[in-house]
C-alpha positions in Angstrom: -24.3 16.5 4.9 -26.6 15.0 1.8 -25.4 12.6 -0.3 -25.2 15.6 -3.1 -22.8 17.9 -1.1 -20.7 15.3 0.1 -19.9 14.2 -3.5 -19.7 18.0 -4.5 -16.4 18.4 -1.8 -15.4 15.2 -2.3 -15.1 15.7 -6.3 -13.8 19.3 -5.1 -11.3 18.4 -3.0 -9.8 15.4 -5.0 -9.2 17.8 -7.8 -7.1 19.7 -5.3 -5.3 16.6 -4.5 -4.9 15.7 -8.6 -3.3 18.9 -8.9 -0.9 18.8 -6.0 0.3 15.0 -7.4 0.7 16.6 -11.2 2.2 20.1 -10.1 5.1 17.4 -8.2 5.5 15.3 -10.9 6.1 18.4 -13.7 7.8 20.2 -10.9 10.4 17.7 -10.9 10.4 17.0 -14.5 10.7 20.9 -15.6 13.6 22.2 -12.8 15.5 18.8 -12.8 18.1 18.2 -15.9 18.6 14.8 -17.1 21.5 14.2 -14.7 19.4 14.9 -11.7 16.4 13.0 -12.5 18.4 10.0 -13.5 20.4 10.7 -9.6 16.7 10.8 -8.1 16.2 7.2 -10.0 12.7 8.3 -11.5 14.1 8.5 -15.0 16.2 6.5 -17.8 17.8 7.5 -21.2 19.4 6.7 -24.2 17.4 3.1 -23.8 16.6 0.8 -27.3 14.0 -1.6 -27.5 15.8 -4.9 -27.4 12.6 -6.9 -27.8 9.0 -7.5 -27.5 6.7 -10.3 -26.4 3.6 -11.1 -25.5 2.9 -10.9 -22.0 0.2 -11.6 -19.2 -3.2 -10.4 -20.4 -2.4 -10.1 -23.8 -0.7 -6.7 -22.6 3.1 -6.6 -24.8 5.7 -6.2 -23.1 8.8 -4.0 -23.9 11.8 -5.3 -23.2 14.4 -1.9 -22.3 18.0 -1.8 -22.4 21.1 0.6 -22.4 21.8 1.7 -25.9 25.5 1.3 -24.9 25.3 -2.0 -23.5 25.9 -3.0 -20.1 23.9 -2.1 -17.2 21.2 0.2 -16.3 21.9 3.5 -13.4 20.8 3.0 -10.5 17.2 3.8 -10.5 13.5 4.0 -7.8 11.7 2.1 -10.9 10.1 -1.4 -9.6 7.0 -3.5 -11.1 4.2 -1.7 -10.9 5.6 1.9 -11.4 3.6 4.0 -14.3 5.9 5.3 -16.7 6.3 7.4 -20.2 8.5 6.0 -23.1 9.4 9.0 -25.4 12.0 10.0 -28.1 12.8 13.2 -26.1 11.8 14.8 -22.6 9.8 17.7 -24.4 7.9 15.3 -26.9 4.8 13.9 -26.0 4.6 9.9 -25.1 4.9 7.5 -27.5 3.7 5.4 -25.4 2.9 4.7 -21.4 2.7 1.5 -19.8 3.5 -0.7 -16.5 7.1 -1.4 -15.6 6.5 -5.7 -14.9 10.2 -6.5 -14.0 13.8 -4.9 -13.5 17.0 -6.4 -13.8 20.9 -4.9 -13.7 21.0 -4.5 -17.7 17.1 -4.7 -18.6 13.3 -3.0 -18.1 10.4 -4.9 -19.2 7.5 -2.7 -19.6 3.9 -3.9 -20.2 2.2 -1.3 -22.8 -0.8 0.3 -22.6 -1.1 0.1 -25.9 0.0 -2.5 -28.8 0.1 -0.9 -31.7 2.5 2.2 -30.3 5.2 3.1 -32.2 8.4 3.0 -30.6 11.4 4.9 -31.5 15.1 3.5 -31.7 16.7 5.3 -29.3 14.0 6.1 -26.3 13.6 7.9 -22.5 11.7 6.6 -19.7 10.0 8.9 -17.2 8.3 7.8 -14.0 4.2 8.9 -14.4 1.4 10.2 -12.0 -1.5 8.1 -13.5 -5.0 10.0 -13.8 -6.3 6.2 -14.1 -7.1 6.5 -10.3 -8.6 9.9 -10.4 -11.1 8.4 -13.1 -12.2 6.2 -11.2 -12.8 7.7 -7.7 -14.7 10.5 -10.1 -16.8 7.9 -11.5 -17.3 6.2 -7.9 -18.6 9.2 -6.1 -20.8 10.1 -9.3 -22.3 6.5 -9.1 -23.7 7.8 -5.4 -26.1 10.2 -7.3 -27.9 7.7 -8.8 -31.5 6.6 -6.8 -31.4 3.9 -5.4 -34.3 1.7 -4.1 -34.9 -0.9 -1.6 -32.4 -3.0 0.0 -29.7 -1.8 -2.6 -30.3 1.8 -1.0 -30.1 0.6 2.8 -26.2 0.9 2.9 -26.1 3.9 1.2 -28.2 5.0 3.7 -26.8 3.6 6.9 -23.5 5.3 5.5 -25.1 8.9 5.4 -27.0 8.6 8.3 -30.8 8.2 6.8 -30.8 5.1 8.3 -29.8 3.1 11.5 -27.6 -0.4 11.5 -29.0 -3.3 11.9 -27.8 -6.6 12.8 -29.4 -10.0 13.0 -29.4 -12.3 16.0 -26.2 -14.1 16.2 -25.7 -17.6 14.9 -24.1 -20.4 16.9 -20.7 -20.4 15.5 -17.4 -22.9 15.1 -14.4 -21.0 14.8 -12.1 -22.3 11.7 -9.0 -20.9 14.0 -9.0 -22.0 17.4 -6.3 -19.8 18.3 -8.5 -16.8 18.4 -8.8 -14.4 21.4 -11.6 -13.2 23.5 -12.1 -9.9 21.3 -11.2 -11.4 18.0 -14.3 -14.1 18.4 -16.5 -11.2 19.5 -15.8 -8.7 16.4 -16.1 -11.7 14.0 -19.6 -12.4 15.3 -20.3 -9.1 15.8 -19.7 -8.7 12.0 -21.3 -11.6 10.8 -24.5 -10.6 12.4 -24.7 -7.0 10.2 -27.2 -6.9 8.0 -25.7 -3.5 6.5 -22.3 -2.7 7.9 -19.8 -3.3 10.8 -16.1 -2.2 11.6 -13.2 -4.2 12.9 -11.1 -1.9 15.4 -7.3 -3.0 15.3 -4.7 -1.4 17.0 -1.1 -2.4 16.1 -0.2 -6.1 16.4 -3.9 -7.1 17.8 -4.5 -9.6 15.1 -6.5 -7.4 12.8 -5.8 -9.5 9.5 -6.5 -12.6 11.5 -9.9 -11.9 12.1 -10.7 -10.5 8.8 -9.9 -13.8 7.3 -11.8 -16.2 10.1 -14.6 -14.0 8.7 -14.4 -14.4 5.2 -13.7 -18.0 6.0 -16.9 -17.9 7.6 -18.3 -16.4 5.0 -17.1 -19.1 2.3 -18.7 -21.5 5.2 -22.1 -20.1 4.6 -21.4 -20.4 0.7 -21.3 -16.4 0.3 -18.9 -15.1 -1.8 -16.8 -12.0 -1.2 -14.9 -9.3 -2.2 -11.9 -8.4 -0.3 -10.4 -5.1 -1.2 -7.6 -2.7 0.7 -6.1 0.4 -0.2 -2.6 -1.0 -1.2 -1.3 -3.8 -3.0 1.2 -5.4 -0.1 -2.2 -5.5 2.3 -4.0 -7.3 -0.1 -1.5 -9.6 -0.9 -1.4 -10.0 2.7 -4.8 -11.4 2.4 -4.3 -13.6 -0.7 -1.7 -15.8 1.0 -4.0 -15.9 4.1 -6.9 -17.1 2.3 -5.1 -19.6 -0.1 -3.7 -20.7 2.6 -6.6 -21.7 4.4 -7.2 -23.7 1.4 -10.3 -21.3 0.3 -10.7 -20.7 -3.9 -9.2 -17.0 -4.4 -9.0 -14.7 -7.7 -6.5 -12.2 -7.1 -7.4 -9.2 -9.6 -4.3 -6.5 -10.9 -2.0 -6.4 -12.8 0.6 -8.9 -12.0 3.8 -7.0 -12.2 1.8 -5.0 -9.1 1.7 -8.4 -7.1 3.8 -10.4 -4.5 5.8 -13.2 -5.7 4.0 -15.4 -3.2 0.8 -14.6 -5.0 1.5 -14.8 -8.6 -0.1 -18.3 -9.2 -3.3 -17.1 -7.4 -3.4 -13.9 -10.0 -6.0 -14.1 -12.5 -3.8 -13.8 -14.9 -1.7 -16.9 -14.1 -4.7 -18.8 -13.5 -6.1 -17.7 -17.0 -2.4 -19.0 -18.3 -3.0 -22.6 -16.6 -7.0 -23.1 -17.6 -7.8 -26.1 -19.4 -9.3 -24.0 -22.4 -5.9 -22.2 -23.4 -5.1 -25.6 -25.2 -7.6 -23.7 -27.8 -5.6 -20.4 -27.5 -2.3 -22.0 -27.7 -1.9 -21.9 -31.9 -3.4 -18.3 -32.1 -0.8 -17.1 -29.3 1.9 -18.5 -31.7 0.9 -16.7 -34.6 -0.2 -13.7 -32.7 4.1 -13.9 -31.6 5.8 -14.6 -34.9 3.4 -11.8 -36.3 4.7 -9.2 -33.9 8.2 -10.0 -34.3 7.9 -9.3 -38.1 6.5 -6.2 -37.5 9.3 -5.4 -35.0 11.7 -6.2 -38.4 9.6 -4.7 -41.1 10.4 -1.2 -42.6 8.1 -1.1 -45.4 5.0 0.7 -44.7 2.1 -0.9 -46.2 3.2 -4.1 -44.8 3.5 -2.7 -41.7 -0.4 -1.6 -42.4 -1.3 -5.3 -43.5 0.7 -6.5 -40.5 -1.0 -4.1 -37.8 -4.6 -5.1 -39.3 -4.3 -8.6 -38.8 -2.7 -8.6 -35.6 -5.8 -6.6 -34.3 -7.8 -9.4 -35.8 -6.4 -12.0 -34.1 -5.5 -9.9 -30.3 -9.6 -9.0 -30.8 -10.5 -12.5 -31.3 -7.6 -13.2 -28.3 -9.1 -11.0 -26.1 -12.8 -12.5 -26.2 -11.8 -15.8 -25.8 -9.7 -14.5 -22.7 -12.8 -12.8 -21.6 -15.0 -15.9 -21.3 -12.3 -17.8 -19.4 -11.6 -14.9 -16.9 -15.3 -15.1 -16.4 -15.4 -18.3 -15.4 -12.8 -17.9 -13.2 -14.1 -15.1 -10.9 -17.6 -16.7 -10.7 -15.8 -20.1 -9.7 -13.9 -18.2 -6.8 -14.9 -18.3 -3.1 -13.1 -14.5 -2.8 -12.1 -12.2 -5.1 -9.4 -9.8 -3.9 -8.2 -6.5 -5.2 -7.6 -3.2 -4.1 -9.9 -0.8 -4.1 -9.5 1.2 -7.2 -8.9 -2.6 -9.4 -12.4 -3.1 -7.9 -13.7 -0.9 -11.1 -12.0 -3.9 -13.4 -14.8 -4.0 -16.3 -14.9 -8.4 -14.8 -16.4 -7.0 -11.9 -19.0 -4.5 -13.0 -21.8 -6.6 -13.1 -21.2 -8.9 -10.6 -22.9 -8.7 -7.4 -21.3 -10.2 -3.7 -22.6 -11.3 -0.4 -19.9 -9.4 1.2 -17.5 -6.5 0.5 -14.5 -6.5 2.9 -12.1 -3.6 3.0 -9.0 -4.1 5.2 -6.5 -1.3 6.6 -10.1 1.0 5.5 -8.7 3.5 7.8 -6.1 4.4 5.1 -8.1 4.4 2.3 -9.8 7.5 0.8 -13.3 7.4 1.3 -14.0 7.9 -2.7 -11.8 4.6 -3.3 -14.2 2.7 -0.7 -17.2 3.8 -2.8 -15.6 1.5 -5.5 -16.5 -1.3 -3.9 -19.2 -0.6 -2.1 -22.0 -0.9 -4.6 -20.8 -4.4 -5.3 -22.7 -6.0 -2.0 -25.3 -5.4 0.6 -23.1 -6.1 3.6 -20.0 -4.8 4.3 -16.9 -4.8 6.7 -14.1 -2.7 7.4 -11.7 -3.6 9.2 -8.9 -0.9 10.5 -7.5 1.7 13.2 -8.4 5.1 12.7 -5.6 6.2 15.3 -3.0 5.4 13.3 -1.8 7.0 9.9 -4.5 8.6 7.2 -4.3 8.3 3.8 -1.3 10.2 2.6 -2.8 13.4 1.1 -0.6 15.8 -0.7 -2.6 18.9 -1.1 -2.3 20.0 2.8 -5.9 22.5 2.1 -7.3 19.4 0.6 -6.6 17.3 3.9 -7.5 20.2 6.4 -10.8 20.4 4.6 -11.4 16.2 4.9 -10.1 14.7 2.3 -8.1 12.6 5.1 -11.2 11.9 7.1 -11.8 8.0 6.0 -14.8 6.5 5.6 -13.6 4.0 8.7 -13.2 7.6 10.9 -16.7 8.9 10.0 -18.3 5.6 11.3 -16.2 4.9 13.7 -16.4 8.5 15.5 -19.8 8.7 14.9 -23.3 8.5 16.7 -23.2 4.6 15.8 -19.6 3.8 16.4 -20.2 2.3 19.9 -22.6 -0.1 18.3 -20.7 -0.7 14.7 -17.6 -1.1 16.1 -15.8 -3.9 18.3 -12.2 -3.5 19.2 -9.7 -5.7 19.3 -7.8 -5.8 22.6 -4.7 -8.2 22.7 -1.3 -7.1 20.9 0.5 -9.9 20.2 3.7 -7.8 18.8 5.1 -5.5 21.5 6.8 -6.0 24.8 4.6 -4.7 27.8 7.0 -1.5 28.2 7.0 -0.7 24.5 2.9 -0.7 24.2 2.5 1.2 27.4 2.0 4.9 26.1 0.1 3.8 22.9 -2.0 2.2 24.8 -3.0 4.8 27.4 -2.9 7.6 25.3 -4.5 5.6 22.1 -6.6 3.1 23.3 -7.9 3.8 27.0 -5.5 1.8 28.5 -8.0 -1.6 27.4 -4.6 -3.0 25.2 -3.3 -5.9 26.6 0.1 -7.6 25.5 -0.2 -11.4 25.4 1.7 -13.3 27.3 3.9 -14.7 24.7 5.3 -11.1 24.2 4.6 -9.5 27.3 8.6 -10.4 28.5 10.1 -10.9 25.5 13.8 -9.7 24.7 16.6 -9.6 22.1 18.7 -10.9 24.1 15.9 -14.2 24.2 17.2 -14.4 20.5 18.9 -17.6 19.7 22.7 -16.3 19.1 22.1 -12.9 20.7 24.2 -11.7 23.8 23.3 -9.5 26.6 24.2 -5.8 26.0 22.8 -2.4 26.9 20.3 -2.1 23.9 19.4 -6.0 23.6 18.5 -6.0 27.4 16.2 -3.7 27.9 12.7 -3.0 25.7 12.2 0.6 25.5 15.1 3.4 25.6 15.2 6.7 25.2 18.3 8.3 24.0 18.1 11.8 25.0 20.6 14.8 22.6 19.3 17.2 24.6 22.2 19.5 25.1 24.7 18.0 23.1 24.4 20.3 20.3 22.7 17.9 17.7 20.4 20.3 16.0 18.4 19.4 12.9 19.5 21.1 9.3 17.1 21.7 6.6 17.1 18.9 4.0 17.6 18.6 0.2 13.5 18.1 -0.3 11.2 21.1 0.7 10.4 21.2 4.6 12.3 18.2 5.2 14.9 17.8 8.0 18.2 16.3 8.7 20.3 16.2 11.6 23.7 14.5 10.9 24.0 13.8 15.0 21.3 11.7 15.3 22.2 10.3 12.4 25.8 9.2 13.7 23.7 8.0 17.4 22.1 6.0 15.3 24.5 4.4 13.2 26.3 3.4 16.6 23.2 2.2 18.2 22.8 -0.2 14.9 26.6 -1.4 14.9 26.0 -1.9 19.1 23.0 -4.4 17.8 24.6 -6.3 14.9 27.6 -7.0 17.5 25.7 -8.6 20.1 24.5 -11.2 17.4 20.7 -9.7 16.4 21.0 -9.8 12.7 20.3 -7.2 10.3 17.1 -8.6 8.7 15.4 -8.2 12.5 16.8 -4.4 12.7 14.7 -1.5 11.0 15.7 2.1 11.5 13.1 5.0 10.6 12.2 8.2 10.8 9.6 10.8 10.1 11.5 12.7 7.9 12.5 11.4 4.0 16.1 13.6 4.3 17.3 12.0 7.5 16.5 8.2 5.5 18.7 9.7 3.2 21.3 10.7 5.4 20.9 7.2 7.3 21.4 5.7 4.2 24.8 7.0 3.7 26.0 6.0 6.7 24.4 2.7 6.9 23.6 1.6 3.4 26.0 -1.0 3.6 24.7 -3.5 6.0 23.3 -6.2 4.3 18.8 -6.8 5.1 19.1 -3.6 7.2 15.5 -1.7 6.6 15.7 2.1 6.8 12.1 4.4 5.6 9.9 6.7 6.9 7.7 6.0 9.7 4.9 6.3 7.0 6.7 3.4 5.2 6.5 1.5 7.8 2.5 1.3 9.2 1.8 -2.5 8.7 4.9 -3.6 9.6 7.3 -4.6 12.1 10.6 -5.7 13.3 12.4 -7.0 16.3 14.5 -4.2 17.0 13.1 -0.4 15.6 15.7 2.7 16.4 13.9 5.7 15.8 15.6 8.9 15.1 12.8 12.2 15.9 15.6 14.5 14.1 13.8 17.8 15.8 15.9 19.5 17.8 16.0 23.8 17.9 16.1 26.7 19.9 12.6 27.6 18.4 11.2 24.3 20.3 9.3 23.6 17.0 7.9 19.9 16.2 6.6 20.3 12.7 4.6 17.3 11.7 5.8 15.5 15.3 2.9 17.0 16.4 0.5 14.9 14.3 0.5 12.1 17.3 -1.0 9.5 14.9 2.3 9.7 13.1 4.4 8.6 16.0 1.7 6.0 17.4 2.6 4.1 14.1 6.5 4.7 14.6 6.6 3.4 18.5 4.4 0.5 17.5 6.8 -1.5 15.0 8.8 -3.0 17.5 8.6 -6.4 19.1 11.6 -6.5 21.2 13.5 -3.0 21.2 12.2 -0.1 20.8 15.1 2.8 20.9 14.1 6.5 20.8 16.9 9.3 19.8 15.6 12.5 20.3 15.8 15.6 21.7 13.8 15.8 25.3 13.9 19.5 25.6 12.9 20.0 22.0 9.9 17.3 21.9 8.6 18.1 25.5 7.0 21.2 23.9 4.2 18.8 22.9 2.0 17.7 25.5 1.7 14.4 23.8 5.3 14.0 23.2 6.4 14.7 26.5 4.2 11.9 28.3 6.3 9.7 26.0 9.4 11.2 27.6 7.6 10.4 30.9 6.6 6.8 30.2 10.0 6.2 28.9 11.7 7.6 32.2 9.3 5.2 34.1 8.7 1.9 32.4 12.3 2.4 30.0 15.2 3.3 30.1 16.6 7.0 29.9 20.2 7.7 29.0 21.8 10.3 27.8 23.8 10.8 24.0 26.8 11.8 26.0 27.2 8.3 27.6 28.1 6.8 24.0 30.8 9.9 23.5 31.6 10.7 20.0 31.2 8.1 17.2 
C-alpha cells in the first residue's frame, strides 16, 4: 500500500473509531437519568465552586464541592479524567477541563480555559476528548508531505521503499551487568540501526530493562532521546527507570495524568523549582489576588477591567514560562511523553537522535506517527502477541485499525532482520509459562532460575495448602451447572458460580498467610468484575479488573475466572488467544484457572491449555470444594 492510501484508511477508519467512542459516551448520557450516571460514577451534581487558584502551568484550577456540604458519591473520576462543567445536563459546557485531584468532599479541576464563566450551582460529566483524534489526523496528514534525503529514509524503510540498514556494531560496556544473553544482543542490535529496530518482549522477559540500558546508552554517546508509549502508567514506568539511573529526564503531560513517584521530574514541577521563577514570583501574586476579586466581583464593567488585565499579565506569564520550559527540554538527556503529548507545541521544532516507543505493540499506528518525525532512528520495543490497542468500532478493527505499527514490521519481509527477541522470563514459575511459551513463542522462552521453582508457600509467613503449593491449577465447573448469565453492559457475561469458586479460592489464599496486596483476580468479562466485586470488595489491597486491565502487570497469586460456560459451546471473545496469553501471564507464583473444560475445549487453542494444565498442573474438579 502507498503512503497516500494508507493515510486515506487510516483517516477512514479512525473516524469510525471517533464515532463508536462519541455514540458510547451520548449513549450513556441520553438513556441514563441523573441517578444512574451518578451510580455508574461518571457524573456529579448539584456541585458549587468553592474556590479557584492558580495551578501547574498557569492552567486554574477549580476547586468542586457538594452544594450541601459533606462528601461527594461515590464516583470512577481520577486525575486525568476529561470532564464537562455545566449549569444543566441539556446546556452546552461552560467550561471543560482536567480533573487534577479527588478527595472525599472535593474535585479540583484544571480548566481549559481561564476566563470561563462558571455558574453557582454546576454538573460534572465525564468527556470523550476529540483532542486525540486532532492529533492522530494531523500526524498521518504530516506523512503526505515530500520528504527528501535522510529525513525520507524512515519513512521509507516503514513503507517498504526502502531496506534497513544497520551499522557495524561498536564495542560496548553494559551500564547494567545484570543483563541476559538476549537482552545484550537486542540492545546492540538496536544501537547499530541506522533507521529502525524492534525489541521483542514477551511477558516478564525484561522488556523495560533493555529499553532503558539503551537509552542509557544513548545518553552515553551524548544523543538525546525521546521516549514515548501509548499510556501514561508505561511511561511513568520509564521516568522512574531513567531518573533512577541518575540520567537528566523531562517528563511532558499534564501532571494530574502522572505518577506520584514522577511529579518532581514533570516539567511542570521542574519549571516551579527553576532558578528564574524568583522573577515570576511577584507577577504570580498579583496574577492570584486578581482572580480572587474576580471570583467576588458582581459588577460588570469591573469584571471587564478585571478580565483585561489578568490576560495581560497570564500572556506576559505564559512567555516567560515558555522560555524556561525551553531551557529545560533542551537541558534534558530524555524527554518522555506518550505518544499523542509528543505533538506538545515545546516539541515541534525540536529534532532527536533517537525516538523510543515502548509497549509499541499497543499503540495505534497513527499515534506512533506523532513521534516519528521527531528523529532519524527509532526503536520499538513490544510483543505483538499479546493484547492490541483497544478498538471500539469492531469494523474499524477487522479492517486494521488494530494492526500496530510494531505488527506490520514485525510480521513482515524484514522482521527476521529488525527484530531480536528476548528469551528469559523472569516472572513465571516454569509450569505457569509452559503453554505461552509453546504456543506463543516457539517454545525458545526460558524461565530463569530464580523463578523457575518458585512458590507461595516460599513466602515468608505463608503456609502450605492446596492453592499455595502448587503453580498452575485448573479448576474445572464442568458439569456442575455453573452456566454464564448475560450481564448488565451489552454482550457482557456473568456467572455467579464462578464467581462464588472464586471468592473461596481467594479466602483459601488469604488464610494460608499470602496477603491481599500479592492476590489479583481477573477476568475477561467487565460484568463478572462487577460481580467479583460484590463478593469480594471488602478485602483490603485485593486487585480485581479485566484481563485487558491487567497487560503490564503482575502479581504473586492471579485466579482467573473464564465465566463461559453453555450448552451452545460458544467462547465469544475467548477465542481471541492473545487475550488470554496476557491473562495466564500475570502470575509469578499461582496461577489458578476456573473454567468450564467442556465449554472452552471447543477452541483448539483453549483446549491445549486444558491439556497442559492436566500435564504440567494440577486438575481438580469444582465439586471437590462443595458449595460455598
Amino acid at each position: 500500500m502507498n503512503i497516500a492510501d494508507f493515510v486515506a484508511q487510516q483517516q477512514r477508519l479512525l473516524g469510525l473509531e471517533q464515532q463508536a467512542e462519541r455514540a458510547q459516551v451520548e449513549r450513556l448520557l441520553q438513556q441514563s437519568s441523573d441517578a444512574e450516571l451518578q451510580a455508574r460514577g461518571v457524573s456529579l451534581v448539584r456541585l458549587i465552586v468553592q474556590d479557584l487558584e492558580p495551578g501547574y502551568g498557569g492552567r486554574l484550577h477549580a476547586i468542586l464541592a457538594p452544594s450541601h456540604g459533606g462528601e461527594l458519591p461515590a464516583h470512577r473520576l481520577a486525575a486525568g479524567d476529561l470532564v464537562a462543567l455545566r449549569e444543566q445536563r441539556d446546556r452546552p459546557p461552560a467550561a471543560t477541563g482536567v480533573v487534577v485531584r479527588t478527595r472525599r468532599d472535593r474535585l479540583i479541576v484544571a480548566l481549559d480555559d481561564d476566563d470561563a464563566e462558571l455558574p453557582p450551582l454546576l454538573r460534572l460529566d465525564q468527556l470523550a476528548s476529540d483532542v486525540t483524534w486532532r492529533r492522530l489526523d494531523a500526524a498521518l496528514r504530516t506523512l503526505l508531505i515530500p520528504r527528501r534525503g535522510e529525513d525520507a529514509h524512515l519513512q521509507q524503510v516503514l513503507f517498504g521503499e526502502r531496506d534497513p540498514a544497520f551499522a557495524p556494531p561498536r564495542p560496548l560496556t553494559f551500564c547494567d551487568p545484570t543483563l541476559d544473553d538476549s537482552q545484550r544482543a537486542a540492545v546492540e542490535h538496536a544501537l547499530a540501526a541506522e533507521n529502525i529496530a524492534l525489541i521483542h518482549g514477551p511477558p516478564g522477559t525484561g522488556k523495560t530493562t533493555a529499553v532503558v540500558e539503551f537509552i542509557r546508552q544513548c545518553a552515553l554517546r551524548r544523543e538525546r532521546v525521546l521516549a514515548c508509549a501509548p499510556a501514561n502508567v508505561a511511561v511513568d514506568n520509564l521516568a522512574e527507570r531513567l531518573a533512577a539511573a541518575g540520567l537528566r529526564i523531562v517528563r511532558l503531560g499534564h501532571p494530574a495524568r502522572v505518577l506520584d513517584s514522577v511529579k518532581d521530574h514533570t516539567l511542570a514541577e521542574q519549571l516551579a523549582n527553576a532558578e528564574e521563577q524568583g522573577i515570576r514570583k511577584d507577577l504570580r501574586r498579583e496574577l492570584d489576588q486578581l482572580t480572587r476579586k474576580l471570583h467576588r466581583c458582581t459588577r460588570r464593567d469591573e469584571r471587564r477591567q478585571l478580565r483585561d488585565e489578568l490576560k495581560r499579565l497570564r500572556r506576559e506569564d505564559r512567555d516567560l514560562e515558555a522560555a524556561i520550559a525551553r531551557g529545560l527540554v533542551d537541558g534534558a538527556d530524555v524527554v518522555l511523553a506518550t505518544l499523542t503529548g509528543a505533538a506538545d507545541m515545546l516539541l515541534s521544532e525540536r529534532t532527536f537522535d533517537r525516538v523510543v516507543i515502548d509497549e509499541a505493540a499497543q499503540a495505534l499506528e497513527a499515534a506512533c506517527w506523532i513521534a516519528l518525525p521527531r528523529a532519524r532512528r527509532v526503536l520499538l520495543a513490544g510483543d505483538h502477541r499479546q493484547l492490541p490497542p483497544t478498538i471500539r468500532s469492531e469494523q474499524a478493527a477487522t479492517q486494521g485499525l488494530a494492526t500496530t505499527l510494531f505488527e506490520r514490521l514485525a510480521l513482515g519481509p524484514h522482521g527476521a532482520l529488525l527484530s531480536r527477541p528476548l528469551t528469559v522470563q523472569y516472572r513465571m514459575h516454569a509450569a505457569i509459562q509452559t503453554w505461552s511459551a509453546a504456543t506463543f513463542y516457539d517454545g525458545r522462552l526460558q524461565p530463569a532460575a530464580a523463578v523457575a521453582g518458585h512458590r507461595l508457600c516460599d513466602l515468608p509467613g505463608v503456609t502450605t495448602g492446596a492453592f499455595t503449593e502448587a503453580p498452575l491449577v485448573f479448576l474445572d465447573t464442568a458439569g456442575c451447572g455453573h452456566e454464564e448469565t448475560p450481564g448488565d453492559e451489552d454482550g457482557s457475561k456473568a456467572n455467579p458460580g464462578e464467581a462464588a469458586l472464586v471468592t473461596q479460592v481467594v479466602r483459601d489464599l488469604l488464610d494460608h498467610g499470602v496477603p491481599a496486596t500479592a492476590i489479583g483476580v481477573i477476568t475477561p468479562y467487565n460484568a463478572q468484575v462487577h460481580l467479583l466485586r460484590g463478593s469480594l470488595g471488602g478485602v483490603e489491597g485485593l486487585e480485581i479488573g479485566t484481563v485487558d486491565g491487567f497487560q503490564g502487570r503482575e502479581k504473586e497469586a492471579i485466579v482467573l475466572s473464564l465465566v463461559r460456560s453453555n450448552e451452545a459451546m460458544q467462547i465469544g471473545f475467548l477465542g481471541e488467544l492473545r487475550r488470554l496469553n496476557v491473562a495466564v501471564t500475570r502470575a509469578r507464583r499461582l496461577l489458578c484457572i476456573v473454567g468450564d473444560s467442556a465449554t472452552i475445549s471447543s477452541e483448539p487453542g483453549l483446549a491445549s491449555l486444558v491439556e497442559t494444565v492436566q500435564q504440567v498442573g494440577v486438575w481438580r474438579s469444582a465439586f471437590e470444594l462443595g458449595p460455598g
